[in-house]
PDB file of C-alpha atoms in Angstrom:
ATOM      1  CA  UNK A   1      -5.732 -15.308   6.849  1.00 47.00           C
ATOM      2  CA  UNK A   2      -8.728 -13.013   6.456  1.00 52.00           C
ATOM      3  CA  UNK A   3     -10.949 -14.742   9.410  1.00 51.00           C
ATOM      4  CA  UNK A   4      -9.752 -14.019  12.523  1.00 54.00           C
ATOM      5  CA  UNK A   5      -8.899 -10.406  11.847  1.00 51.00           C
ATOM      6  CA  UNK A   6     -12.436  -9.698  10.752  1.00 55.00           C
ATOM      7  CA  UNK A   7     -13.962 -11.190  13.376  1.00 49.00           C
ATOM      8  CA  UNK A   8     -12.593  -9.392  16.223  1.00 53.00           C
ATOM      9  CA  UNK A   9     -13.794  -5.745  14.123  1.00 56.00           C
ATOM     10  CA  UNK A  10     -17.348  -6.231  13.785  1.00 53.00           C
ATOM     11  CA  UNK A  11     -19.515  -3.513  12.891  1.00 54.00           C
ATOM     12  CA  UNK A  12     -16.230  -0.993  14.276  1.00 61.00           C
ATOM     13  CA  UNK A  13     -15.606  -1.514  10.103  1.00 62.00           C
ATOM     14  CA  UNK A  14     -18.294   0.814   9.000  1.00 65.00           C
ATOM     15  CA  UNK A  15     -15.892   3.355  10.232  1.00 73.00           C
ATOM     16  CA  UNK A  16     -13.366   2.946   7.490  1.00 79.00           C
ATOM     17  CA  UNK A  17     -15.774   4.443   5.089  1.00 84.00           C
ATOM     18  CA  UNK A  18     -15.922   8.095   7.400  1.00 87.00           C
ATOM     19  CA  UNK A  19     -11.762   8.253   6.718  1.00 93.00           C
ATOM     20  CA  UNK A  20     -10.777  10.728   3.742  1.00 96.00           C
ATOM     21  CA  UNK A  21      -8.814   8.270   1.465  1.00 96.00           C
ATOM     22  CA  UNK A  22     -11.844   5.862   1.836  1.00 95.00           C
ATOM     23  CA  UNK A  23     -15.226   8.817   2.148  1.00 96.00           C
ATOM     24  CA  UNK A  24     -13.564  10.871  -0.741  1.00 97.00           C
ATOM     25  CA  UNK A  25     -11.262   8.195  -3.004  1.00 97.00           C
ATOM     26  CA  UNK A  26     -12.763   4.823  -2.909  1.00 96.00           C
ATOM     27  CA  UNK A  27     -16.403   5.336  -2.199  1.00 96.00           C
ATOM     28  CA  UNK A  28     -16.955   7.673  -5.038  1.00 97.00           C
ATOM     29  CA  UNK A  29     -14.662   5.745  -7.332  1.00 97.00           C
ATOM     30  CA  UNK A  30     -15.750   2.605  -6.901  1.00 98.00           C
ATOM     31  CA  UNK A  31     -19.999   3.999  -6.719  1.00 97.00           C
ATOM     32  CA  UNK A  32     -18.873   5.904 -10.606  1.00 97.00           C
ATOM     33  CA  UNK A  33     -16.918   2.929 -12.173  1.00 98.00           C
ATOM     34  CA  UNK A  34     -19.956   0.283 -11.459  1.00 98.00           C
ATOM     35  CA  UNK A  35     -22.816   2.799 -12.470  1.00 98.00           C
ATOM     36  CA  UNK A  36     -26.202   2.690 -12.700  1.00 98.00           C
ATOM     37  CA  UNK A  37     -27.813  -1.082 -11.280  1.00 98.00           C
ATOM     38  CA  UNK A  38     -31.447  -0.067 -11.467  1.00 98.00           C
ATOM     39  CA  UNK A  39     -33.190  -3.576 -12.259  1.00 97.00           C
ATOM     40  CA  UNK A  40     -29.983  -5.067 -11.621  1.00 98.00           C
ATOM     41  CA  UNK A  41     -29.196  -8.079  -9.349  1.00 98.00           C
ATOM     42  CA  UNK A  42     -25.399  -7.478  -7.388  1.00 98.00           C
ATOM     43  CA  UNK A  43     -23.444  -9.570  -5.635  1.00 98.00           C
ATOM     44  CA  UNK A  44     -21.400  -8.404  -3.320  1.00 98.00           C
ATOM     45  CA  UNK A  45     -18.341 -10.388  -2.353  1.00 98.00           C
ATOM     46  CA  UNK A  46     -16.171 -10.121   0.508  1.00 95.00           C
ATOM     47  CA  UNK A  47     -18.931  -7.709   1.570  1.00 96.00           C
ATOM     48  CA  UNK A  48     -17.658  -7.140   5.193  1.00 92.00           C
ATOM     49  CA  UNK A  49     -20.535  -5.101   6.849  1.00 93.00           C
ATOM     50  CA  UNK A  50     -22.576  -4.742   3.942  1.00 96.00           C
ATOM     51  CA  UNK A  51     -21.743  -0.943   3.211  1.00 95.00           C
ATOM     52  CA  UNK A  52     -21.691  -1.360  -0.863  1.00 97.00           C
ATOM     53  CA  UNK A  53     -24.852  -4.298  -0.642  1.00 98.00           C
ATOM     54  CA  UNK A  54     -26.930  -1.568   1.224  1.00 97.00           C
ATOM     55  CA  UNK A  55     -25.731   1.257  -1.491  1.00 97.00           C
ATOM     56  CA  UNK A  56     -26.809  -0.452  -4.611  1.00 98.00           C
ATOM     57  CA  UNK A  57     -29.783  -1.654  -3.094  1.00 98.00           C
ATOM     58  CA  UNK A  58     -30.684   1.842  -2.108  1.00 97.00           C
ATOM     59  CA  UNK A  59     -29.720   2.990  -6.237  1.00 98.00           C
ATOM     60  CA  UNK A  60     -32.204   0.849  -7.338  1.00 98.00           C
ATOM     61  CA  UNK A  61     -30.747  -2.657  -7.747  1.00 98.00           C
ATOM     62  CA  UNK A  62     -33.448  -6.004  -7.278  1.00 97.00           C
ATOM     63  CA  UNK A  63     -31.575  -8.148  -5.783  1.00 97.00           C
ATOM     64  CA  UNK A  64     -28.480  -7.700  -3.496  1.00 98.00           C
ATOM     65  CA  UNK A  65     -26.581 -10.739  -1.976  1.00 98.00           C
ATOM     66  CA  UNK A  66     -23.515 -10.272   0.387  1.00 98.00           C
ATOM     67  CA  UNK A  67     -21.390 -12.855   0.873  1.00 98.00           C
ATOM     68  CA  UNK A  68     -18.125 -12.647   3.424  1.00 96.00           C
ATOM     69  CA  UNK A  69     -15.602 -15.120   5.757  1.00 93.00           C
ATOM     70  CA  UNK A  70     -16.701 -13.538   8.619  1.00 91.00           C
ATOM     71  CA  UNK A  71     -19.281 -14.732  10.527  1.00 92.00           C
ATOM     72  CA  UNK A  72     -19.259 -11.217  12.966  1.00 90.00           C
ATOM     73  CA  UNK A  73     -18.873  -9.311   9.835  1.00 91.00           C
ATOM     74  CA  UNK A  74     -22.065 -10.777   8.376  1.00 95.00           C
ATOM     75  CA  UNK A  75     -23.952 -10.308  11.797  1.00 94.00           C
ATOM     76  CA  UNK A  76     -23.565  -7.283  11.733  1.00 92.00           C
ATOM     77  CA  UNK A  77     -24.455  -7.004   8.485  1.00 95.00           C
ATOM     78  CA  UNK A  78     -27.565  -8.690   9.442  1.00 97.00           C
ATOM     79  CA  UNK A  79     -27.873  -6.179  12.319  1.00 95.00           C
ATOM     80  CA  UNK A  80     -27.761  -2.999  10.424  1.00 94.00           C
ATOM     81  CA  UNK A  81     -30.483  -5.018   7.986  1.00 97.00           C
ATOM     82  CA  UNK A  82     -32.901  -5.385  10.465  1.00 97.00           C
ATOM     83  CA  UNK A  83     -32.286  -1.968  12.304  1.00 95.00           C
ATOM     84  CA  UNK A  84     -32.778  -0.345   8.514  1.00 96.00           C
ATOM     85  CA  UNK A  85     -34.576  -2.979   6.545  1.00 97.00           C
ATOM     86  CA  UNK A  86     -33.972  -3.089   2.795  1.00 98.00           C
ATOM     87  CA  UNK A  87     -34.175  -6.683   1.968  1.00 98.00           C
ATOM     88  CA  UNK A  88     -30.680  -7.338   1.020  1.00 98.00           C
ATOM     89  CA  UNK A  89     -30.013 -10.895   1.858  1.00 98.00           C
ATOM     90  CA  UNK A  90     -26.224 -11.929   3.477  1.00 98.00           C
ATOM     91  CA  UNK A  91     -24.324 -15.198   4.648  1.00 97.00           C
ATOM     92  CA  UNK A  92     -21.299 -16.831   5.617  1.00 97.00           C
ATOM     93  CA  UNK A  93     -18.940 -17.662   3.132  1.00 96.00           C
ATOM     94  CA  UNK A  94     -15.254 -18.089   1.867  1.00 95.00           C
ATOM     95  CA  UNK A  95     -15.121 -17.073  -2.029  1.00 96.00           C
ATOM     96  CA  UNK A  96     -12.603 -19.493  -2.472  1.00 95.00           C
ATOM     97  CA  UNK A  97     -15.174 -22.179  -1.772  1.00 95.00           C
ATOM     98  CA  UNK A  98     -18.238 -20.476  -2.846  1.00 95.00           C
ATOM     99  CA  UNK A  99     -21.277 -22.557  -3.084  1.00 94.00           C
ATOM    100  CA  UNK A 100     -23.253 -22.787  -6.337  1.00 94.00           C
ATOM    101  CA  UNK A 101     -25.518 -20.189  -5.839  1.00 95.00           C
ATOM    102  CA  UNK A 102     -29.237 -20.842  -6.848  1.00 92.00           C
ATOM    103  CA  UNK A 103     -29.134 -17.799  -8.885  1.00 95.00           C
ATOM    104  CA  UNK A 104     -26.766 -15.672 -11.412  1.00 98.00           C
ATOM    105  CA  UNK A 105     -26.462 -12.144 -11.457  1.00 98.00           C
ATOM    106  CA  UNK A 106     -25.795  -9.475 -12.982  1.00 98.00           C
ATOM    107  CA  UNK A 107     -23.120  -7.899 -11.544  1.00 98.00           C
ATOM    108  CA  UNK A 108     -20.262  -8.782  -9.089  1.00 98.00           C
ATOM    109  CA  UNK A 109     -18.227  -6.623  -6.614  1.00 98.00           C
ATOM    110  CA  UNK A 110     -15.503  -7.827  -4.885  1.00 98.00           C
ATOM    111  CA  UNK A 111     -13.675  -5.287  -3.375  1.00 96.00           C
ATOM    112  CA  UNK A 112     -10.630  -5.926  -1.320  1.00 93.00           C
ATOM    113  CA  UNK A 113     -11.641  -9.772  -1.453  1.00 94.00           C
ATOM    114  CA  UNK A 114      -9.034 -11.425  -4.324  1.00 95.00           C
ATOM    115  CA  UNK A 115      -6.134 -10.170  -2.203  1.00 91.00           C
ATOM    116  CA  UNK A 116      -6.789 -12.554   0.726  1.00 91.00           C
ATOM    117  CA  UNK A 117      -6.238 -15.473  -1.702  1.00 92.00           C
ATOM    118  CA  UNK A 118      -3.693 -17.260  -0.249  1.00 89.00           C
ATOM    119  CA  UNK A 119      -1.861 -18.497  -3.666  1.00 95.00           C
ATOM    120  CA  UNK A 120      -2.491 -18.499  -6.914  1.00 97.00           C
ATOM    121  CA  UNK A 121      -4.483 -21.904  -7.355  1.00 97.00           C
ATOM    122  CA  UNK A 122      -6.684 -19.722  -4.347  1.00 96.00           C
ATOM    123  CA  UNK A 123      -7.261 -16.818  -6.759  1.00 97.00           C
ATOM    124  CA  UNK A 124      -8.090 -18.593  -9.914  1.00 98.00           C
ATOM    125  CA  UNK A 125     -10.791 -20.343  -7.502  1.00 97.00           C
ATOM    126  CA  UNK A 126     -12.282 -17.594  -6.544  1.00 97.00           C
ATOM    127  CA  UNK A 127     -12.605 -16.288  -9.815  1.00 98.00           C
ATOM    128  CA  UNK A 128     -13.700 -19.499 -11.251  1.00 98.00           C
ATOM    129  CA  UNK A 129     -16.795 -19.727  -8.283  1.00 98.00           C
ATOM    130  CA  UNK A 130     -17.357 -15.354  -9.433  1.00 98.00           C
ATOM    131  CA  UNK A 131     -17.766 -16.246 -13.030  1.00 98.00           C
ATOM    132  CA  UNK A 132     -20.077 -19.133 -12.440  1.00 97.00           C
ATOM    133  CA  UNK A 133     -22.324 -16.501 -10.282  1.00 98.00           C
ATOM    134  CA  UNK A 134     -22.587 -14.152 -13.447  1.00 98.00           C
ATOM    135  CA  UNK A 135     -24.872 -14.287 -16.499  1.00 98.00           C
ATOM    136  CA  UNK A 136     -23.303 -14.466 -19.689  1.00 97.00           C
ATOM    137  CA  UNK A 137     -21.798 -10.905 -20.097  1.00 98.00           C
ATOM    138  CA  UNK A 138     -22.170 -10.304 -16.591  1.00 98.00           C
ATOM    139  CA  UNK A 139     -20.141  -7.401 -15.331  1.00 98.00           C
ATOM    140  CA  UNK A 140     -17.505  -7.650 -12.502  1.00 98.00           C
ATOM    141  CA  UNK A 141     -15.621  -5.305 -10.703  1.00 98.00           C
ATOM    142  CA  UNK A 142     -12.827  -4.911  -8.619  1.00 98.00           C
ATOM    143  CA  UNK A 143     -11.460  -2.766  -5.871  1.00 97.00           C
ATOM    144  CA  UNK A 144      -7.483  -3.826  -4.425  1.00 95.00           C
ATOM    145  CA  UNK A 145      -4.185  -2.079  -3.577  1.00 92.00           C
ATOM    146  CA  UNK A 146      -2.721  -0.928  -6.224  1.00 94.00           C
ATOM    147  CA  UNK A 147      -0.286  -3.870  -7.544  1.00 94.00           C
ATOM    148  CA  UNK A 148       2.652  -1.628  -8.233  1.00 90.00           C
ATOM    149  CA  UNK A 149       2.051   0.674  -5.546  1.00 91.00           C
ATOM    150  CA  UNK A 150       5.813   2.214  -4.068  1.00 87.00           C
ATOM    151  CA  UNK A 151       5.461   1.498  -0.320  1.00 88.00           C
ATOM    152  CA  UNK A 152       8.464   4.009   0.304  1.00 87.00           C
ATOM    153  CA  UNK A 153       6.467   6.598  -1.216  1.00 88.00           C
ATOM    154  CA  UNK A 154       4.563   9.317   0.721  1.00 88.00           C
ATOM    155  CA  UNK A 155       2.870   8.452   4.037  1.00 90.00           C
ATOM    156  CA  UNK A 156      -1.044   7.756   3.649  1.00 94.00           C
ATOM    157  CA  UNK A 157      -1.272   8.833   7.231  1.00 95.00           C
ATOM    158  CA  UNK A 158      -3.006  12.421   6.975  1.00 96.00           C
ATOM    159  CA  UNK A 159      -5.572  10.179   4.478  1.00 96.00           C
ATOM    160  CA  UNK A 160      -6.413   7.987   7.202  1.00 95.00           C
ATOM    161  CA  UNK A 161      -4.304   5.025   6.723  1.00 94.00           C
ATOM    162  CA  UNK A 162      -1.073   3.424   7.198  1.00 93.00           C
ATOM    163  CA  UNK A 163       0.499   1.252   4.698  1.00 92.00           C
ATOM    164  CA  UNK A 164       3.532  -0.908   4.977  1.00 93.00           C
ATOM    165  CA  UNK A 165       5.093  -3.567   3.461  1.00 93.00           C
ATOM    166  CA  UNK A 166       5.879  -6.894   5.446  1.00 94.00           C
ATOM    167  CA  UNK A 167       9.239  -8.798   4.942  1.00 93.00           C
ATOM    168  CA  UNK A 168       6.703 -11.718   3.528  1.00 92.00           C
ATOM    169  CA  UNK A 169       5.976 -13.017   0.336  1.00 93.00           C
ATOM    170  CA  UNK A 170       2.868 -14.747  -0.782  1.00 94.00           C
ATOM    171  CA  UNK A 171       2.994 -16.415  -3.980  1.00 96.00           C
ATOM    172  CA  UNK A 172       0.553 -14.227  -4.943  1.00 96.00           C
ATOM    173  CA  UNK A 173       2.601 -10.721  -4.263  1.00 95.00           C
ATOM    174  CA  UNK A 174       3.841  -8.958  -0.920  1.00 94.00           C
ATOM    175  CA  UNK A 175       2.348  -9.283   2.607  1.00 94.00           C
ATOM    176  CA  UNK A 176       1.136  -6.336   3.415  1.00 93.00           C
ATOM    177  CA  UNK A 177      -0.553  -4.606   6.728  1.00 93.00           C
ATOM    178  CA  UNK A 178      -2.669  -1.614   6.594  1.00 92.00           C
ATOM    179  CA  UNK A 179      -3.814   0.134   9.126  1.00 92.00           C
ATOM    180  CA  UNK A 180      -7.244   2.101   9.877  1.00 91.00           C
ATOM    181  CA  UNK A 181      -6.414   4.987  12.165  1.00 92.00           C
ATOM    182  CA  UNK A 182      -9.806   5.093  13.845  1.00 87.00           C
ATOM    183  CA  UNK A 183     -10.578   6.536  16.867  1.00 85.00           C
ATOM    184  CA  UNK A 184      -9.533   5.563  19.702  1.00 82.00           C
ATOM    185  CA  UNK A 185      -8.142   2.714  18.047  1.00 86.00           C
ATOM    186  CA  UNK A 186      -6.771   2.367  15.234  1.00 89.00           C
ATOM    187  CA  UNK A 187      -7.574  -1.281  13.493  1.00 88.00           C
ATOM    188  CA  UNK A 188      -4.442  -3.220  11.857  1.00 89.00           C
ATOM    189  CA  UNK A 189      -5.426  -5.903   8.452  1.00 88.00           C
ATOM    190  CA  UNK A 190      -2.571  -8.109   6.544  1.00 91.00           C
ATOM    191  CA  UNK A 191      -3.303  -9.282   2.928  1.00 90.00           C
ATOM    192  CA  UNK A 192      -1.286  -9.170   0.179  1.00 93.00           C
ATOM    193  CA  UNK A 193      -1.359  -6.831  -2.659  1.00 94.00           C
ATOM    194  CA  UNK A 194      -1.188  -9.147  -5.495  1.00 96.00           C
ATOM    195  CA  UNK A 195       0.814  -8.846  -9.159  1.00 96.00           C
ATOM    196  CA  UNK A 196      -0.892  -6.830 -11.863  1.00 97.00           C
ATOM    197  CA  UNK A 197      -0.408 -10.335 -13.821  1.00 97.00           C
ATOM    198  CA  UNK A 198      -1.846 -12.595 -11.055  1.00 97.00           C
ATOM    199  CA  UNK A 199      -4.891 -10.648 -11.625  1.00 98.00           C
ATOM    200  CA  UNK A 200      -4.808 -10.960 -15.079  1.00 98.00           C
ATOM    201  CA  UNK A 201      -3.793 -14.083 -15.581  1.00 98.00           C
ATOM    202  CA  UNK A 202      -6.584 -15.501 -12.867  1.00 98.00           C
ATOM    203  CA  UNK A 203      -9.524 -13.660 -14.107  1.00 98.00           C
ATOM    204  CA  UNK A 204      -8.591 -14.883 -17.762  1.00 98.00           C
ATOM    205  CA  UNK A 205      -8.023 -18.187 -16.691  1.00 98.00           C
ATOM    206  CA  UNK A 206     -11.466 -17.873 -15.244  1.00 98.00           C
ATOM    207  CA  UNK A 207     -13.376 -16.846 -18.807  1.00 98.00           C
ATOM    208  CA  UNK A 208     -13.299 -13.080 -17.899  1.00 98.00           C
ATOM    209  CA  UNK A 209     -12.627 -10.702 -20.746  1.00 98.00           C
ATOM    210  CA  UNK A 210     -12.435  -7.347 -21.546  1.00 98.00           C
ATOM    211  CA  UNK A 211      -9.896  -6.333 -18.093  1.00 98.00           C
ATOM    212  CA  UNK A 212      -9.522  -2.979 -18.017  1.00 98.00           C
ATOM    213  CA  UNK A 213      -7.458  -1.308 -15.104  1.00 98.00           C
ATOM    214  CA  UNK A 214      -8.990   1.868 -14.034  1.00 98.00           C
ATOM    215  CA  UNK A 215      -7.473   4.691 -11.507  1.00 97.00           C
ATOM    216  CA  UNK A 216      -8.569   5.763  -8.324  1.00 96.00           C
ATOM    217  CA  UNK A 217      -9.734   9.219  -8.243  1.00 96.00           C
ATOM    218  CA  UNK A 218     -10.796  12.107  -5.515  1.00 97.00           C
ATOM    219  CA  UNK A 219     -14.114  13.503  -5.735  1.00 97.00           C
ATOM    220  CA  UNK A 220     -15.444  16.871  -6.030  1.00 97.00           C
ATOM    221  CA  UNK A 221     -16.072  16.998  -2.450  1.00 97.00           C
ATOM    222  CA  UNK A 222     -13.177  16.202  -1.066  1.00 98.00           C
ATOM    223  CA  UNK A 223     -11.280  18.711  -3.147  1.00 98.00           C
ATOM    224  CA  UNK A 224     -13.625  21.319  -1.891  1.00 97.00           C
ATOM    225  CA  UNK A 225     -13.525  20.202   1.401  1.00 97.00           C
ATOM    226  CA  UNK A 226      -9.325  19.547   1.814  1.00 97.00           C
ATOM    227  CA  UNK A 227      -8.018  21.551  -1.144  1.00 97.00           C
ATOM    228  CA  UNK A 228      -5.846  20.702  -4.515  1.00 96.00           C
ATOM    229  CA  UNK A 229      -2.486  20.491  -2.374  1.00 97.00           C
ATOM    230  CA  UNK A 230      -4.149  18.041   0.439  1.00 97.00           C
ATOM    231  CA  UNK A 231      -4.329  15.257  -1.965  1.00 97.00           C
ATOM    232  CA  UNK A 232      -0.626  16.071  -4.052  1.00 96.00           C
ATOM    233  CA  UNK A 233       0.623  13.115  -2.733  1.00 95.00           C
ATOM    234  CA  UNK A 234      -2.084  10.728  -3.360  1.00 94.00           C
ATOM    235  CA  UNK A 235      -1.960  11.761  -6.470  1.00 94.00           C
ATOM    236  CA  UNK A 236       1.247  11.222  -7.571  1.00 94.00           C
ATOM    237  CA  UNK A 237       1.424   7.706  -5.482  1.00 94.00           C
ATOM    238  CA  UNK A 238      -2.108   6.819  -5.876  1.00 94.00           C
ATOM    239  CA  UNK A 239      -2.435   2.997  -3.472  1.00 94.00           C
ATOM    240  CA  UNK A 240      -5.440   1.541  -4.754  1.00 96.00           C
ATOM    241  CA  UNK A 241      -6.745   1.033  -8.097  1.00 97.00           C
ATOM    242  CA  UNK A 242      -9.859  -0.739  -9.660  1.00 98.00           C
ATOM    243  CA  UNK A 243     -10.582  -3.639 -12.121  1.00 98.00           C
ATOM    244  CA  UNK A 244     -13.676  -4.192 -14.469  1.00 98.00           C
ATOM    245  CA  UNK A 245     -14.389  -7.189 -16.795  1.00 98.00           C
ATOM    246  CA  UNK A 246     -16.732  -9.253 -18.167  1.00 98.00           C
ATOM    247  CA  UNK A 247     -17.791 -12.740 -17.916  1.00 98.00           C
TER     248      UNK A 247
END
């Protein structure tokens, strides 16, 4: 589900990040809830463009690996690597098939990856082929669409995005399509926003312990910058939420 799409974005998907919900919500979020990786290894799953390889690299982490579906999303990955060398390492592949990887590592990120699984059998793969990456007590995090999220709630719209429910269901959870509005054009992904318990119940399955749900939040910044009111409704509907746990 997740190939095609990607392919035809490229490196136009380093523009999510410059969008308020993402620059001011998830960035911050997710850069707080993984913390400090000096002398760390990461690797960085579904890694699209390689914005979060390139960001622990540059807090100090030894080893960076970024691993995605897309071929064009992991040229230009590579592209942005050799424009701005800082020796993080990418290639082609589907998470859900992972390779044995010569090496395990500290820490995993996945971030908008485990929704693309395309059932449940998919999912407890992936998470199977992450836990086999990680050392004993590894850490891994996660980064999705919030599972209960109420998509006749507010309109994400003046936070960059549109969200909508399909009239699909994946075994997993809902179809959904969200939609980057970029200029001059805005960019359109499906997934699915899987159950709180397919989570659960996949990482488990996997060996993962300690799961802890953890909620998005708004930096400093982008209160300063948009105001208290600005983000009301995000607040009270918040659409994405994270996931850390342990191998």
């Amino acid at each position: 589900m997740g190939v095609q799409q990607y392919d035809g974005i490229g490196e136009a998907f380093e523009g999510f990040k410059a969008l308020p919900l993402t620059r001011f919500g998830e960035v911050p979020s997710f850069l707080g809830l993984v913390g400090d990786v000096s002398g760390r290894s990461v690797l960085d799953l579904a890694c699209g463009t390689g914005f979060y390889s390139r960001e622990f690299k540059r807090r100090g982490a030894t080893d960076v690996f970024g691993v995605d579906i897309s071929g064009e999303m992991i040229a230009a990955a590579r592209a942005i690597e050799q424009r701005e060398p800082l020796g993080v390492r990418y290639e082609v592949g589907d998470v859900a098939e992972l390779r044995p990887l010569d090496e395990r590592f500290d820490i995993a990120l996945a971030v908008q990856c485990l929704n693309y699984a395309e059932d449940v059998a998919a999912m407890e793969r992936m998470c199977r082929n992450i836990h086999r990456s990680l050392v004993p007590g590894g850490e891994f995090f996660v980064f999705a669409q919030k599972p209960d999220y109420g998509f006749d709630c507010p309109s994400l719209e003046d936070y960059g995005f549109r969200c909508e429910r399909l009239d699909e269901e994946a075994e997993t959870g809902p179809r959904v399509r969200v939609t980057a509005l970029l200029e001059p054009q805005p960019i359109s992904i499906v997934g699915t926003a899987p159950r709180r318990e397919v989570f659960e119940s996949s990482l488990r399955a996997a060996g993962f312990t300690e799961l802890e749900w953890v909620p998005l939040q708004i930096s400093e910044a982008g209160i300063r910058e948009y105001g208290e009111d600005f983000w009301a409704d995000l607040f009270a509907y918040p659409p994405l939420e994270m996931l850390r746990c342990r191998a």
